[in-house]
Coordinates of C-alpha atoms and ligand atoms in Angstrom, one line a residue:
M90 CA -5.1 107.3 0.9
D91 CA -6.2 106.2 4.3
K92 CA -3.3 103.8 5.1
T93 CA -5.3 102.4 8.3
T94 CA -7.5 100.3 6.2
V95 CA -5.6 99.7 2.9
T96 CA -3.8 96.2 2.3
D97 CA 0.2 96.0 3.1
V98 CA 0.6 95.6 -0.7
E99 CA -0.6 99.5 -1.1
V100 CA 1.6 100.8 1.6
I101 CA 4.7 99.0 -0.3
K102 CA 3.7 100.5 -3.6
S103 CA 2.9 104.1 -1.9
G104 CA 6.3 104.2 -0.6
S105 CA 8.0 102.5 -3.4
G106 CA 9.2 106.0 -5.2
H107 CA 7.4 104.7 -8.2
L108 CA 8.5 101.0 -8.0
R109 CA 12.0 101.1 -6.7
G110 CA 11.8 100.4 -3.2
T111 CA 15.0 98.8 -2.0
L112 CA 15.5 96.4 -5.1
G113 CA 18.9 98.0 -6.0
E114 CA 20.3 96.9 -2.5
S115 CA 18.4 93.4 -2.6
L116 CA 20.1 92.6 -5.7
V117 CA 23.6 93.2 -4.1
D118 CA 23.1 91.5 -0.9
P119 CA 25.2 88.6 -1.1
L120 CA 24.0 87.0 2.1
S121 CA 20.6 85.5 0.8
G122 CA 19.4 84.3 -2.8
A123 CA 16.5 86.4 -1.8
I124 CA 15.2 89.7 -2.0
A125 CA 13.8 92.0 0.8
E126 CA 10.2 91.0 1.4
S127 CA 8.7 94.3 0.4
D128 CA 10.7 93.8 -3.0
T129 CA 9.0 90.6 -3.8
Q130 CA 6.1 92.7 -4.2
L131 CA 7.5 95.4 -6.4
S132 CA 9.7 93.0 -8.5
K133 CA 6.6 91.9 -9.9
F134 CA 5.7 95.2 -11.6
H135 CA 8.9 94.5 -13.6
G136 CA 8.2 91.0 -14.4
I137 CA 9.9 88.9 -11.7
Y138 CA 8.9 86.5 -9.4
Q139 CA 10.5 85.3 -6.2
Q140 CA 9.9 81.7 -5.9
D141 CA 11.7 78.7 -4.2
D142 CA 11.9 75.0 -5.3
R143 CA 9.0 73.1 -3.7
D144 CA 10.0 70.0 -4.4
I145 CA 13.0 70.3 -1.7
R146 CA 11.4 73.2 0.5
S147 CA 10.8 70.8 3.7
E148 CA 14.3 69.1 3.5
R149 CA 15.5 72.3 3.1
K150 CA 14.1 73.2 6.1
R151 CA 14.9 70.0 7.8
Q152 CA 18.2 70.8 7.2
K153 CA 17.9 74.8 8.6
L154 CA 19.1 76.0 4.9
E155 CA 17.4 78.7 3.3
S156 CA 14.7 77.8 0.8
A157 CA 16.1 77.2 -2.8
Y158 CA 15.2 80.5 -4.2
S159 CA 15.2 81.4 -7.7
F160 CA 13.3 83.6 -10.0
M161 CA 10.4 83.6 -12.7
I162 CA 10.6 85.9 -15.1
R163 CA 7.7 86.9 -17.5
A164 CA 8.7 88.5 -21.0
R165 CA 5.7 91.0 -22.0
I166 CA 5.3 90.0 -25.7
P167 CA 1.8 92.0 -27.1
G168 CA -0.3 89.7 -29.0
G169 CA 2.4 87.2 -28.8
L170 CA 4.3 88.1 -31.8
V171 CA 8.0 87.5 -32.1
T172 CA 10.6 87.5 -34.7
T173 CA 12.4 84.3 -35.1
A174 CA 15.4 86.0 -34.1
Q175 CA 13.6 87.1 -30.7
W176 CA 12.8 83.4 -30.4
L177 CA 16.5 82.2 -30.7
A178 CA 17.3 84.8 -28.1
M179 CA 14.7 83.5 -25.8
D180 CA 16.2 80.2 -26.6
S181 CA 19.5 80.9 -25.5
I182 CA 18.4 82.6 -22.4
A183 CA 16.7 79.5 -21.5
T184 CA 19.3 77.4 -22.0
E185 CA 22.0 79.8 -20.3
F186 CA 20.3 81.4 -17.3
A187 CA 17.3 79.4 -16.7
N188 CA 16.0 75.6 -16.5
G189 CA 16.7 74.7 -20.1
S190 CA 13.4 75.3 -21.2
I191 CA 11.1 78.0 -22.4
R192 CA 7.2 78.4 -20.9
L193 CA 4.6 79.6 -23.2
T194 CA 2.0 80.9 -20.9
T195 CA -1.9 81.4 -21.2
R196 CA -1.6 85.0 -22.1
Q197 CA 0.7 84.7 -25.0
A198 CA 3.9 85.5 -23.0
I199 CA 7.1 83.9 -22.3
Q200 CA 8.0 82.8 -18.8
F201 CA 11.7 81.8 -17.6
H202 CA 12.1 79.5 -14.6
G203 CA 14.7 79.1 -12.1
V204 CA 17.0 82.1 -12.5
I205 CA 19.2 82.6 -9.6
K206 CA 19.6 86.1 -8.2
R207 CA 23.3 86.7 -9.2
Q208 CA 22.2 86.6 -12.7
L209 CA 19.0 88.4 -12.8
K210 CA 20.3 91.6 -14.0
E211 CA 22.0 89.7 -16.9
T212 CA 19.1 87.7 -17.9
I213 CA 16.8 91.0 -18.0
A214 CA 19.8 92.7 -19.9
A215 CA 19.7 89.8 -22.6
I216 CA 15.8 90.0 -22.8
N217 CA 16.4 93.5 -23.7
R218 CA 18.8 93.1 -26.1
S219 CA 16.4 90.9 -28.3
M220 CA 14.1 94.3 -28.3
L221 CA 11.6 92.4 -25.7
D222 CA 11.0 93.7 -22.3
T223 CA 9.3 92.5 -19.1
I224 CA 8.1 95.6 -17.8
A225 CA 4.5 95.4 -16.6
A226 CA 4.2 91.7 -17.3
C227 CA 3.0 91.4 -13.6
G228 CA 1.9 93.6 -10.7
D229 CA -0.8 95.9 -10.1
V230 CA -1.0 97.4 -13.8
N231 CA -2.1 96.3 -17.1
R232 CA -0.7 93.1 -18.2
N233 CA 0.2 91.6 -21.6
V234 CA -2.3 92.8 -24.1
M235 CA -3.6 89.7 -25.8
A236 CA -4.8 89.3 -29.5
P237 CA -5.9 86.8 -31.7
P238 CA -3.0 84.7 -32.7
L239 CA -4.1 83.2 -36.0
P240 CA -3.8 85.9 -38.9
A241 CA -6.8 84.2 -41.0
L242 CA -7.8 87.5 -42.2
S243 CA -4.6 88.8 -42.7
S244 CA -5.4 92.4 -43.0
V245 CA -8.1 92.6 -40.2
H246 CA -5.9 90.7 -37.8
G247 CA -2.8 92.8 -38.6
T248 CA -4.9 95.8 -37.7
V249 CA -6.0 94.2 -34.6
Q250 CA -2.6 93.3 -34.0
E251 CA -1.6 97.1 -34.1
H252 CA -4.6 98.0 -31.8
A253 CA -3.0 95.7 -29.2
A254 CA 0.6 96.9 -29.4
A255 CA -0.8 100.3 -29.2
L256 CA -3.1 99.9 -26.0
S257 CA 0.2 98.0 -24.3
A258 CA 2.2 101.1 -25.1
H259 CA -0.6 103.3 -23.9
L260 CA -0.9 101.8 -20.5
M261 CA 2.6 101.0 -19.9
P262 CA 3.8 102.7 -16.3
A263 CA 5.8 105.8 -16.8
S264 CA 8.4 105.0 -14.1
R265 CA 11.8 104.9 -15.2
A266 CA 12.5 102.3 -12.3
Y267 CA 12.7 99.4 -14.9
H268 CA 15.5 101.0 -16.6
E269 CA 17.7 102.3 -13.7
I270 CA 17.6 99.2 -12.0
W271 CA 17.8 96.3 -14.3
L272 CA 19.6 98.4 -17.3
D273 CA 21.7 100.6 -15.3
G274 CA 19.8 103.6 -16.7
M275 CA 20.6 107.2 -15.5
K276 CA 19.1 107.9 -12.2
L277 CA 16.7 110.6 -12.3
A278 CA 17.8 113.7 -9.8
A279 CA 14.4 113.6 -8.0
T280 CA 12.2 110.5 -8.4
D281 CA 9.3 112.7 -7.3
S282 CA 9.2 114.7 -10.2
E283 CA 7.9 111.5 -12.2
V284 CA 4.5 111.4 -13.0
E285 CA 2.3 108.3 -13.9
P286 CA -0.2 109.9 -15.8
V287 CA -2.7 106.9 -16.1
Y288 CA -1.8 105.0 -12.5
G289 CA -0.9 107.8 -10.0
S290 CA 1.6 106.6 -7.5
T291 CA -0.2 103.6 -5.9
Y292 CA -1.2 102.1 -9.5
L293 CA -4.2 99.9 -9.7
P294 CA -5.7 98.5 -6.9
R295 CA -5.1 95.1 -8.2
K296 CA -3.8 93.2 -11.6
F297 CA -5.7 94.2 -14.9
K298 CA -5.9 91.9 -18.2
A299 CA -7.2 93.2 -21.8
T300 CA -7.5 91.4 -25.0
F301 CA -8.8 92.0 -28.5
A302 CA -10.7 89.1 -30.2
V303 CA -11.8 88.6 -33.9
P304 CA -15.0 86.5 -34.1
P305 CA -15.7 83.5 -34.9
Q306 CA -12.4 82.2 -32.6
N307 CA -12.5 83.2 -29.0
D308 CA -9.1 81.8 -28.8
V309 CA -8.1 84.8 -26.4
D310 CA -11.0 83.7 -23.9
I311 CA -12.2 87.3 -24.2
Y312 CA -14.8 86.6 -21.2
S313 CA -12.2 85.9 -18.8
Q314 CA -10.4 89.4 -19.2
D315 CA -11.3 92.8 -17.4
L316 CA -11.2 94.4 -20.6
G317 CA -12.1 93.2 -24.1
F318 CA -12.4 94.3 -27.6
I319 CA -14.3 92.4 -29.9
A320 CA -13.6 93.4 -33.8
I321 CA -17.0 94.2 -35.6
V322 CA -15.8 93.2 -39.3
E323 CA -18.2 95.0 -42.0
N324 CA -17.2 94.6 -45.8
G325 CA -13.9 93.0 -44.7
A326 CA -12.8 96.0 -42.6
I327 CA -13.3 96.8 -38.7
A328 CA -16.0 98.9 -38.2
G329 CA -15.4 99.3 -34.6
F330 CA -15.5 97.2 -31.6
N331 CA -17.7 95.9 -28.7
V332 CA -16.2 96.8 -25.5
T333 CA -16.3 94.1 -22.6
V334 CA -15.7 94.7 -18.9
G335 CA -15.3 92.7 -16.0
G336 CA -14.5 89.1 -16.7
G337 CA -12.2 87.2 -14.0
M338 CA -11.0 83.7 -13.0
G339 CA -9.7 83.8 -9.5
M340 CA -11.6 82.7 -6.5
T341 CA -10.8 81.2 -3.1
H342 CA -12.2 77.5 -2.4
G343 CA -15.4 77.8 -0.2
D344 CA -15.3 81.5 -0.1
A345 CA -18.6 82.6 -1.5
A346 CA -17.2 86.1 -1.5
T347 CA -15.0 85.2 -4.2
Y348 CA -15.9 83.7 -7.9
P349 CA -15.1 83.4 -11.4
R350 CA -17.4 86.1 -13.5
L351 CA -17.7 86.5 -17.0
A352 CA -17.2 89.6 -18.9
D353 CA -20.4 92.0 -19.7
V354 CA -20.6 93.5 -23.0
L355 CA -20.7 97.1 -22.5
G356 CA -21.5 98.8 -25.9
F357 CA -19.8 99.6 -29.1
C358 CA -16.9 101.9 -29.8
E359 CA -15.0 103.0 -33.3
P360 CA -11.7 102.2 -33.7
G361 CA -10.3 105.6 -32.9
Q362 CA -12.0 105.8 -29.5
V363 CA -10.3 102.3 -28.3
L364 CA -7.5 104.1 -26.4
A365 CA -9.8 106.6 -24.5
V366 CA -12.5 104.1 -23.5
A367 CA -9.5 101.9 -22.2
E368 CA -8.1 104.7 -20.1
A369 CA -11.3 105.3 -18.9
V370 CA -12.1 101.9 -17.6
V371 CA -8.7 101.6 -16.3
T372 CA -8.9 104.9 -14.1
T373 CA -12.4 104.1 -12.7
Q374 CA -11.0 101.0 -11.6
R375 CA -7.8 103.1 -10.3
D376 CA -10.4 105.2 -8.4
F377 CA -13.2 102.9 -7.2
G378 CA -11.4 99.2 -7.1
D379 CA -11.4 97.7 -3.2
R380 CA -7.9 98.7 -1.9
S381 CA -8.4 97.4 1.4
N382 CA -9.2 93.7 0.5
R383 CA -7.1 92.0 -2.3
R384 CA -9.5 89.2 -2.5
H385 CA -12.0 91.9 -3.9
A386 CA -10.1 94.0 -5.7
R387 CA -10.4 93.2 -9.2
L388 CA -12.6 95.1 -11.8
K389 CA -15.2 92.4 -11.9
Y390 CA -16.0 93.3 -8.1
T391 CA -16.1 96.9 -8.8
I392 CA -18.7 96.3 -11.5
E393 CA -20.6 93.8 -9.3
D394 CA -20.8 96.2 -6.6
R395 CA -21.6 99.4 -8.5
G396 CA -23.7 97.6 -11.3
L397 CA -22.9 97.9 -15.0
P398 CA -25.2 101.0 -15.8
W399 CA -23.0 103.3 -12.9
F400 CA -19.7 101.8 -14.6
R401 CA -20.9 102.5 -18.1
S402 CA -21.9 106.2 -17.3
E403 CA -18.5 106.7 -15.6
V404 CA -16.4 105.3 -18.4
E405 CA -18.4 107.7 -20.9
R406 CA -18.0 110.7 -18.7
R407 CA -14.1 109.9 -18.4
S408 CA -13.5 109.1 -22.1
G409 CA -15.8 111.6 -23.7
V410 CA -17.2 108.7 -25.8
V411 CA -20.9 108.0 -25.9
L412 CA -20.9 104.1 -26.3
Q413 CA -22.9 102.7 -29.1
E414 CA -25.8 99.7 -29.0
A415 CA -23.3 96.6 -29.2
R416 CA -23.0 94.8 -32.6
E417 CA -24.2 91.1 -33.3
F418 CA -21.2 88.9 -33.4
R419 CA -20.8 84.9 -32.5
F420 CA -18.0 83.0 -31.4
V421 CA -17.8 79.0 -32.1
G422 CA -14.8 78.1 -29.9
N423 CA -12.0 78.9 -27.6
G424 CA -9.2 76.7 -28.6
D425 CA -6.7 76.9 -31.5
V426 CA -7.3 75.8 -34.9
Y427 CA -4.3 73.2 -35.6
G428 CA -2.3 72.7 -38.5
W429 CA -1.6 74.5 -41.7
Q430 CA -3.8 77.4 -42.5
R431 CA -3.6 80.0 -45.3
D432 CA -4.9 83.5 -44.7
D433 CA -6.2 85.6 -47.0
A434 CA -3.2 87.2 -48.6
G435 CA -2.1 83.4 -49.4
T436 CA 0.4 82.9 -46.9
W437 CA 0.8 79.8 -44.7
H438 CA 0.8 79.3 -40.8
Y439 CA 1.2 76.2 -39.1
T440 CA -0.4 75.9 -35.5
L441 CA 1.6 73.7 -33.3
F442 CA 0.6 71.8 -30.3
V443 CA 2.5 72.5 -27.2
Q444 CA 1.7 70.4 -24.2
N445 CA 0.9 72.8 -21.5
G446 CA 3.0 75.3 -22.9
R447 CA 6.3 73.7 -22.1
V448 CA 8.9 73.9 -25.0
A449 CA 11.7 71.5 -23.9
D450 CA 13.4 68.4 -25.3
V451 CA 11.8 65.3 -23.7
G452 CA 13.0 61.9 -25.0
E453 CA 12.4 61.5 -28.7
R454 CA 10.2 64.9 -29.0
R455 CA 12.9 67.6 -29.2
L456 CA 10.6 70.6 -29.4
L457 CA 13.3 73.1 -28.3
S458 CA 15.8 71.9 -30.6
G459 CA 13.1 71.8 -33.3
M460 CA 12.2 75.2 -32.7
R461 CA 15.3 76.6 -32.7
A462 CA 16.2 74.6 -36.1
I463 CA 12.8 76.2 -37.6
A464 CA 13.4 79.6 -36.5
A465 CA 17.0 79.2 -38.0
A466 CA 15.2 78.5 -41.3
H467 CA 12.5 80.5 -41.2
D468 CA 12.5 84.4 -41.8
G469 CA 8.8 84.9 -40.8
E470 CA 7.3 85.0 -37.2
F471 CA 6.3 82.9 -34.3
R472 CA 3.0 83.7 -32.5
L473 CA 2.1 82.6 -29.3
T474 CA -1.4 81.7 -28.4
P475 CA -3.3 82.0 -25.3
N476 CA -4.1 78.3 -25.4
Q477 CA 0.0 77.8 -24.8
N478 CA 0.6 76.8 -28.2
L479 CA 3.0 78.2 -31.0
I480 CA 2.1 79.1 -34.6
I481 CA 5.1 79.0 -37.4
S482 CA 3.8 82.0 -39.0
G483 CA 4.5 83.8 -42.5
V484 CA 5.4 80.6 -44.4
A485 CA 5.7 81.0 -48.0
E486 CA 4.3 78.4 -50.4
S487 CA 7.9 77.2 -51.4
D488 CA 9.3 76.7 -47.8
K489 CA 6.3 74.8 -46.6
Q490 CA 7.9 71.3 -47.3
A491 CA 11.1 72.5 -45.6
V492 CA 9.2 73.2 -42.3
D493 CA 7.0 69.8 -42.3
G494 CA 10.6 68.1 -42.7
L495 CA 11.8 69.6 -39.6
L496 CA 8.6 68.8 -37.7
R497 CA 9.0 65.4 -38.7
E498 CA 12.8 65.3 -37.9
Y499 CA 12.2 66.3 -34.5
R500 CA 9.0 64.4 -34.1
I501 CA 6.8 67.3 -33.1
E502 CA 4.2 67.4 -35.7
N503 CA 0.6 67.5 -33.9
E504 CA -0.4 64.1 -35.5
L505 CA 2.2 62.2 -33.5
Q506 CA 1.6 63.7 -30.3
A507 CA -2.0 64.5 -29.8
T508 CA -5.8 63.3 -30.1
P509 CA -8.2 66.3 -30.4
L510 CA -8.8 65.6 -26.1
R511 CA -5.2 66.6 -25.8
R512 CA -5.0 69.3 -28.3
N513 CA -7.9 71.0 -26.0
S514 CA -6.3 70.6 -23.0
M515 CA -4.1 73.1 -20.9
A516 CA -2.5 73.3 -17.3
C517 CA -1.0 76.1 -15.1
V518 CA 2.7 75.4 -14.1
A519 CA 1.9 74.7 -10.4
F520 CA 4.6 72.7 -9.0
P521 CA 7.4 72.8 -8.4
T522 CA 7.7 77.1 -8.8
C523 CA 4.5 78.3 -8.2
G524 CA 4.2 79.3 -4.5
L525 CA 0.2 79.1 -4.4
A526 CA 0.0 75.9 -5.9
M527 CA -2.1 73.1 -3.8
A528 CA -1.9 70.3 -6.4
E529 CA -0.1 69.3 -9.6
S530 CA -1.1 70.5 -12.6
E531 CA 1.6 70.6 -15.6
R532 CA 3.5 67.7 -14.5
Y533 CA 0.1 65.6 -13.9
L534 CA -2.4 66.5 -16.4
P535 CA -0.5 64.4 -19.5
T536 CA -0.9 61.2 -17.3
L537 CA -4.6 61.9 -16.6
I538 CA -5.3 62.6 -20.5
D539 CA -3.6 59.4 -21.2
K540 CA -6.4 57.6 -18.9
L541 CA -9.2 59.8 -20.2
E542 CA -8.3 59.2 -23.8
A543 CA -8.7 55.4 -23.0
G544 CA -12.3 56.2 -21.6
M545 CA -13.2 58.1 -24.5
R546 CA -12.1 55.5 -26.7
D547 CA -14.1 52.7 -25.1
A548 CA -17.2 55.4 -24.9
G549 CA -16.7 55.9 -29.2
L550 CA -15.6 59.6 -28.6
A551 CA -12.1 59.0 -29.7
D552 CA -12.2 61.8 -32.1
D553 CA -14.1 64.3 -30.3
A554 CA -12.6 67.7 -28.9
I555 CA -13.6 68.6 -25.4
T556 CA -11.9 71.1 -23.6
V557 CA -10.3 70.3 -20.7
R558 CA -8.1 72.5 -18.5
M559 CA -6.3 71.4 -15.1
T560 CA -5.1 74.1 -12.4
G561 CA -3.0 73.5 -9.3
C562 CA -5.4 76.0 -7.2
A563 CA -8.5 77.8 -7.5
N564 CA -6.9 81.2 -8.8
G565 CA -7.4 79.8 -12.4
C566 CA -4.4 80.5 -14.2
A567 CA -5.4 78.3 -17.1
R568 CA -8.8 79.6 -17.1
P569 CA -10.7 76.0 -16.1
Y570 CA -13.9 77.6 -15.0
I571 CA -14.6 78.2 -18.9
A572 CA -13.3 74.4 -20.1
E573 CA -15.8 71.9 -20.5
I574 CA -14.0 69.6 -18.1
G575 CA -12.1 72.0 -15.3
L576 CA -10.1 70.4 -12.8
V577 CA -9.0 72.5 -9.9
G578 CA -6.3 71.6 -7.2
K579 CA -7.3 71.6 -3.4
G580 CA -4.9 69.6 -2.0
P581 CA -2.2 67.0 -3.1
G582 CA -3.9 64.6 -5.5
H583 CA -7.2 66.2 -5.3
Y584 CA -9.1 68.3 -7.3
S585 CA -12.6 70.1 -7.6
L586 CA -14.3 69.0 -11.0
F587 CA -16.4 71.5 -12.9
L588 CA -18.5 70.7 -15.6
G589 CA -20.6 72.1 -18.2
A590 CA -18.8 75.0 -19.6
G591 CA -19.6 76.5 -23.1
F592 CA -17.1 75.3 -25.7
A593 CA -16.8 79.1 -26.7
G594 CA -15.6 79.8 -23.3
D595 CA -19.2 81.7 -23.0
R596 CA -20.5 80.0 -20.1
L597 CA -19.0 79.0 -16.8
G598 CA -18.8 75.4 -15.6
A599 CA -20.7 74.1 -12.4
L600 CA -18.8 72.2 -9.5
Y601 CA -19.4 68.6 -9.6
L602 CA -17.2 66.8 -7.7
D603 CA -15.5 68.6 -4.5
N604 CA -11.9 67.3 -3.7
A605 CA -12.2 64.3 -5.6
D606 CA -9.2 61.9 -6.2
E607 CA -8.1 60.3 -9.8
S608 CA -10.3 57.5 -9.4
E609 CA -13.6 59.4 -8.5
I610 CA -13.0 61.8 -11.3
L611 CA -12.6 59.1 -13.8
A612 CA -15.5 57.3 -12.8
A613 CA -17.4 60.4 -12.9
L614 CA -16.4 61.2 -16.4
Q615 CA -16.6 57.6 -17.9
S616 CA -20.3 57.5 -16.8
L617 CA -20.7 60.9 -18.5
F618 CA -18.7 60.2 -21.6
E619 CA -20.9 57.2 -22.3
G620 CA -24.2 59.5 -21.6
Y621 CA -22.8 61.7 -23.9
A622 CA -22.2 59.4 -26.8
K623 CA -25.4 57.7 -26.7
G624 CA -27.5 61.2 -25.9
R625 CA -26.0 63.7 -27.7
S626 CA -27.9 65.6 -30.7
N627 CA -26.1 66.1 -34.0
G628 CA -22.8 68.1 -33.6
E629 CA -23.7 69.1 -29.8
H630 CA -20.5 69.8 -27.4
F631 CA -20.2 67.9 -24.4
G632 CA -20.7 70.8 -21.8
D633 CA -23.8 71.9 -23.8
Y634 CA -25.0 68.3 -23.5
L635 CA -24.2 68.1 -19.8
V636 CA -26.2 71.2 -19.1
R637 CA -29.2 70.3 -21.7
S638 CA -29.6 66.6 -20.1
G639 CA -29.5 68.1 -16.4
A640 CA -26.5 66.1 -15.6
V641 CA -25.0 69.7 -14.3
R642 CA -26.5 72.9 -13.5
R643 CA -26.4 75.8 -16.0
I644 CA -24.6 78.6 -14.3
R645 CA -25.7 81.8 -15.1
V646 CA -23.7 84.2 -12.9
G647 CA -20.1 83.4 -11.3
K648 CA -21.6 83.9 -7.8
D649 CA -23.4 80.7 -8.2
I650 CA -20.6 78.7 -8.7
H651 CA -19.8 77.7 -5.4
E652 CA -23.5 75.8 -4.9
R653 CA -23.8 72.3 -5.8
Ligands
LIG758 FE1 -2.0 83.3 -13.2 C1 -0.9 83.8 -9.8 C2 1.1 81.8 -13.4 C3 -2.2 83.3 -16.1 C4 -5.0 84.2 -12.3 N1 0.0 82.8 -11.6 C5 0.2 83.4 -10.5 C6 1.5 83.2 -10.0 C7 2.5 84.2 -10.5 C8 1.6 82.7 -8.6 C9 2.2 83.7 -7.9 O1 1.6 84.9 -7.4 O2 3.0 83.3 -6.9 C10 1.8 81.9 -11.2 C11 3.2 81.7 -11.5 C12 3.6 80.2 -11.8 C13 4.9 79.7 -12.0 O3 5.8 79.4 -11.3 O4 5.3 80.2 -13.3 C14 0.9 82.2 -12.5 N2 -1.1 82.8 -14.4 C15 0.2 82.2 -14.5 C16 0.7 81.4 -15.7 C17 2.2 81.4 -16.0 C18 -0.2 80.1 -16.3 C19 0.5 79.1 -17.2 O5 0.5 78.2 -17.1 O6 0.4 80.0 -18.4 C20 -0.4 82.4 -16.7 C21 0.6 83.6 -17.1 C22 0.1 84.7 -17.9 C23 0.8 85.6 -18.5 O7 1.6 85.8 -19.4 O8 0.4 86.9 -17.9 C24 -1.3 83.1 -16.0 N3 -3.3 83.7 -14.0 C25 -3.6 83.5 -15.1 C26 -4.7 83.7 -16.0 C27 -5.5 83.6 -17.2 C28 -5.7 85.0 -18.2 O9 -5.0 85.8 -17.4 O10 -6.2 85.0 -18.9 C29 -5.6 83.8 -14.7 C30 -7.1 84.0 -14.3 C31 -7.7 85.3 -14.7 C32 -7.7 86.4 -14.1 O11 -6.8 87.1 -14.0 O12 -8.8 86.3 -13.5 C33 -4.7 83.9 -13.5 N4 -2.7 84.1 -11.4 C34 -4.1 84.3 -11.2 C35 -4.5 84.7 -9.9 C36 -5.8 85.0 -9.3 C37 -6.2 86.2 -9.4 C38 -7.4 86.9 -8.8 O13 -8.0 87.6 -9.2 O14 -7.7 86.1 -7.9 C39 -3.0 84.4 -9.2 C40 -3.0 84.5 -7.7 C41 -3.3 86.5 -7.5 O15 -3.2 87.4 -8.1 O16 -3.3 86.5 -6.2 C42 -2.0 84.2 -10.2
LIG759 FE1 0.1 78.7 -9.4 FE2 -2.6 78.2 -8.7 FE3 -1.8 79.9 -11.0 FE4 -1.9 77.1 -11.1 S1 -3.7 78.3 -10.8 S2 0.0 78.6 -11.6 S3 -1.2 76.7 -8.8 S4 -1.6 80.5 -8.7

């Protein structure tokens, strides 16, 4: 590797001894609540981010104190499937070591915020005791593999879940560093003897994300992921998968060289070919991804630069799989289906709205306590959704009433807390923990929704579902560019407003307002709501109406998103 042209992170990875670095030393350094700068890059591969409390950052600086460091820990949960026993373990970890809340993420994982350095090892050990782990939840590797959470067709969804777990295991880093550092595993005599068969010693140029989908729901937002597998169901069984590649959301405001991109459909593969195809996609990106510029290092840019035909032939050559022509499929929405649903085996599942994924007790709405009570009373499973919600899954007919009773007792059932607009909303974490936030998101979106709800009521749209997503910066963690209303933080109290994305997450929104404050956003949306109420055709979604009526541009390729 030419070290003169690669990024600093590449240098850190290559010198880390397969992700060990000086993490061991950093952890026992009593003089700081932080870890060494280079270790902050490596800890991500172990699912751990160093953060500081941004609400008090400048005050600490003024007082010449070290920043208030703490750590965010992300547990990897393929397909978001946890047992109720694991949920109870996560609950006690949140209460004992973190900030007293569980944060469900947009990729079916769980985050804990506010863990201090002194308690990091204990927290990771507790997560591992529950048979979950945090390996590769972050970092330049394949992250948590997503799968559709709602098991409507129980056997198809069950098989897809198995594929997701197998893919997750197949793409796991082989390094024993995690076990050594966090679980006091035995040290290898020579770390050089370790091999990373898929990744090699510098891992991937950038993060990598994979998912499975089962049409007609696109509840995993497959077009935003580096790699996707769309299940093609024929005669009640999975015939194979359409493979998608090159999706991604992150961009930088005003930098036209960066842009969100929707994945392309590459072709069709059989179920037994999934791992070979996935590995070929990953190793192609490993070998051709740009290691000299992290803003140009995702798979989407490799594909844009070299072309899809080149990429397909490279994947076919490496995997030995000749991809077949993609099969027909159709997505109808990228949100969750709420409330009670019965699967084809007769078991019940309740999708519960969790505002912005934050499971906490707030006033009379006691979500953390309520889920604790339901987990204790219910021996099925919980499923975390890519829309930051939670499904109480596998409920027998005879237990349904008891679950309903608990939802009511803790005042957390959907009807009490959310209009269709709110149920189709998501916000990323942003302040106070995210080091990259430029504006509020999780703490602000609920208030903005109150105001939008009033406007929608006035326009006669109270019962309409419109997807609305907010992020505190342009990185796109809540996938705002594929929400019908996307709000992307630009500075304190200011957002770029993107409009006109497809309801199924299949078209990007266009930049409508730049750097707008709340009053500008509300005024613009109110007039569009009124136009929509009067001018929509039967069943037409808000985003489709905006594009058809010419209120916003149709975005065909991500590169165009910066233009107005
Ligand atoms: Fe994200 C970085 C939170 C899903 C694109 N993301 C971050 C960090 C770790 C900030 C940092 O690097 O210091 C945020 C931590 C905030 C905090 O305090 O917790 C963060 N991202 C999240 C979560 C928790 C948002 C949420 O509210 O749920 C999601 C965790 C998912 C998980 O379980 O793994 C999360 N992030 C996403 C998604 C959505 C997805 O993957 O489907 C995206 C867009 C898709 C994509 O990757 O293109 C996303 N996060 C980013 C980026 C931009 C990447 C890029 O290609 O430009 C960054 C910044 C970076 O990597 O440099 C980022
Ligand atoms: Fe942080 Fe930006 Fe991601 Fe929000 S979108 S969590 S502000 S990196």
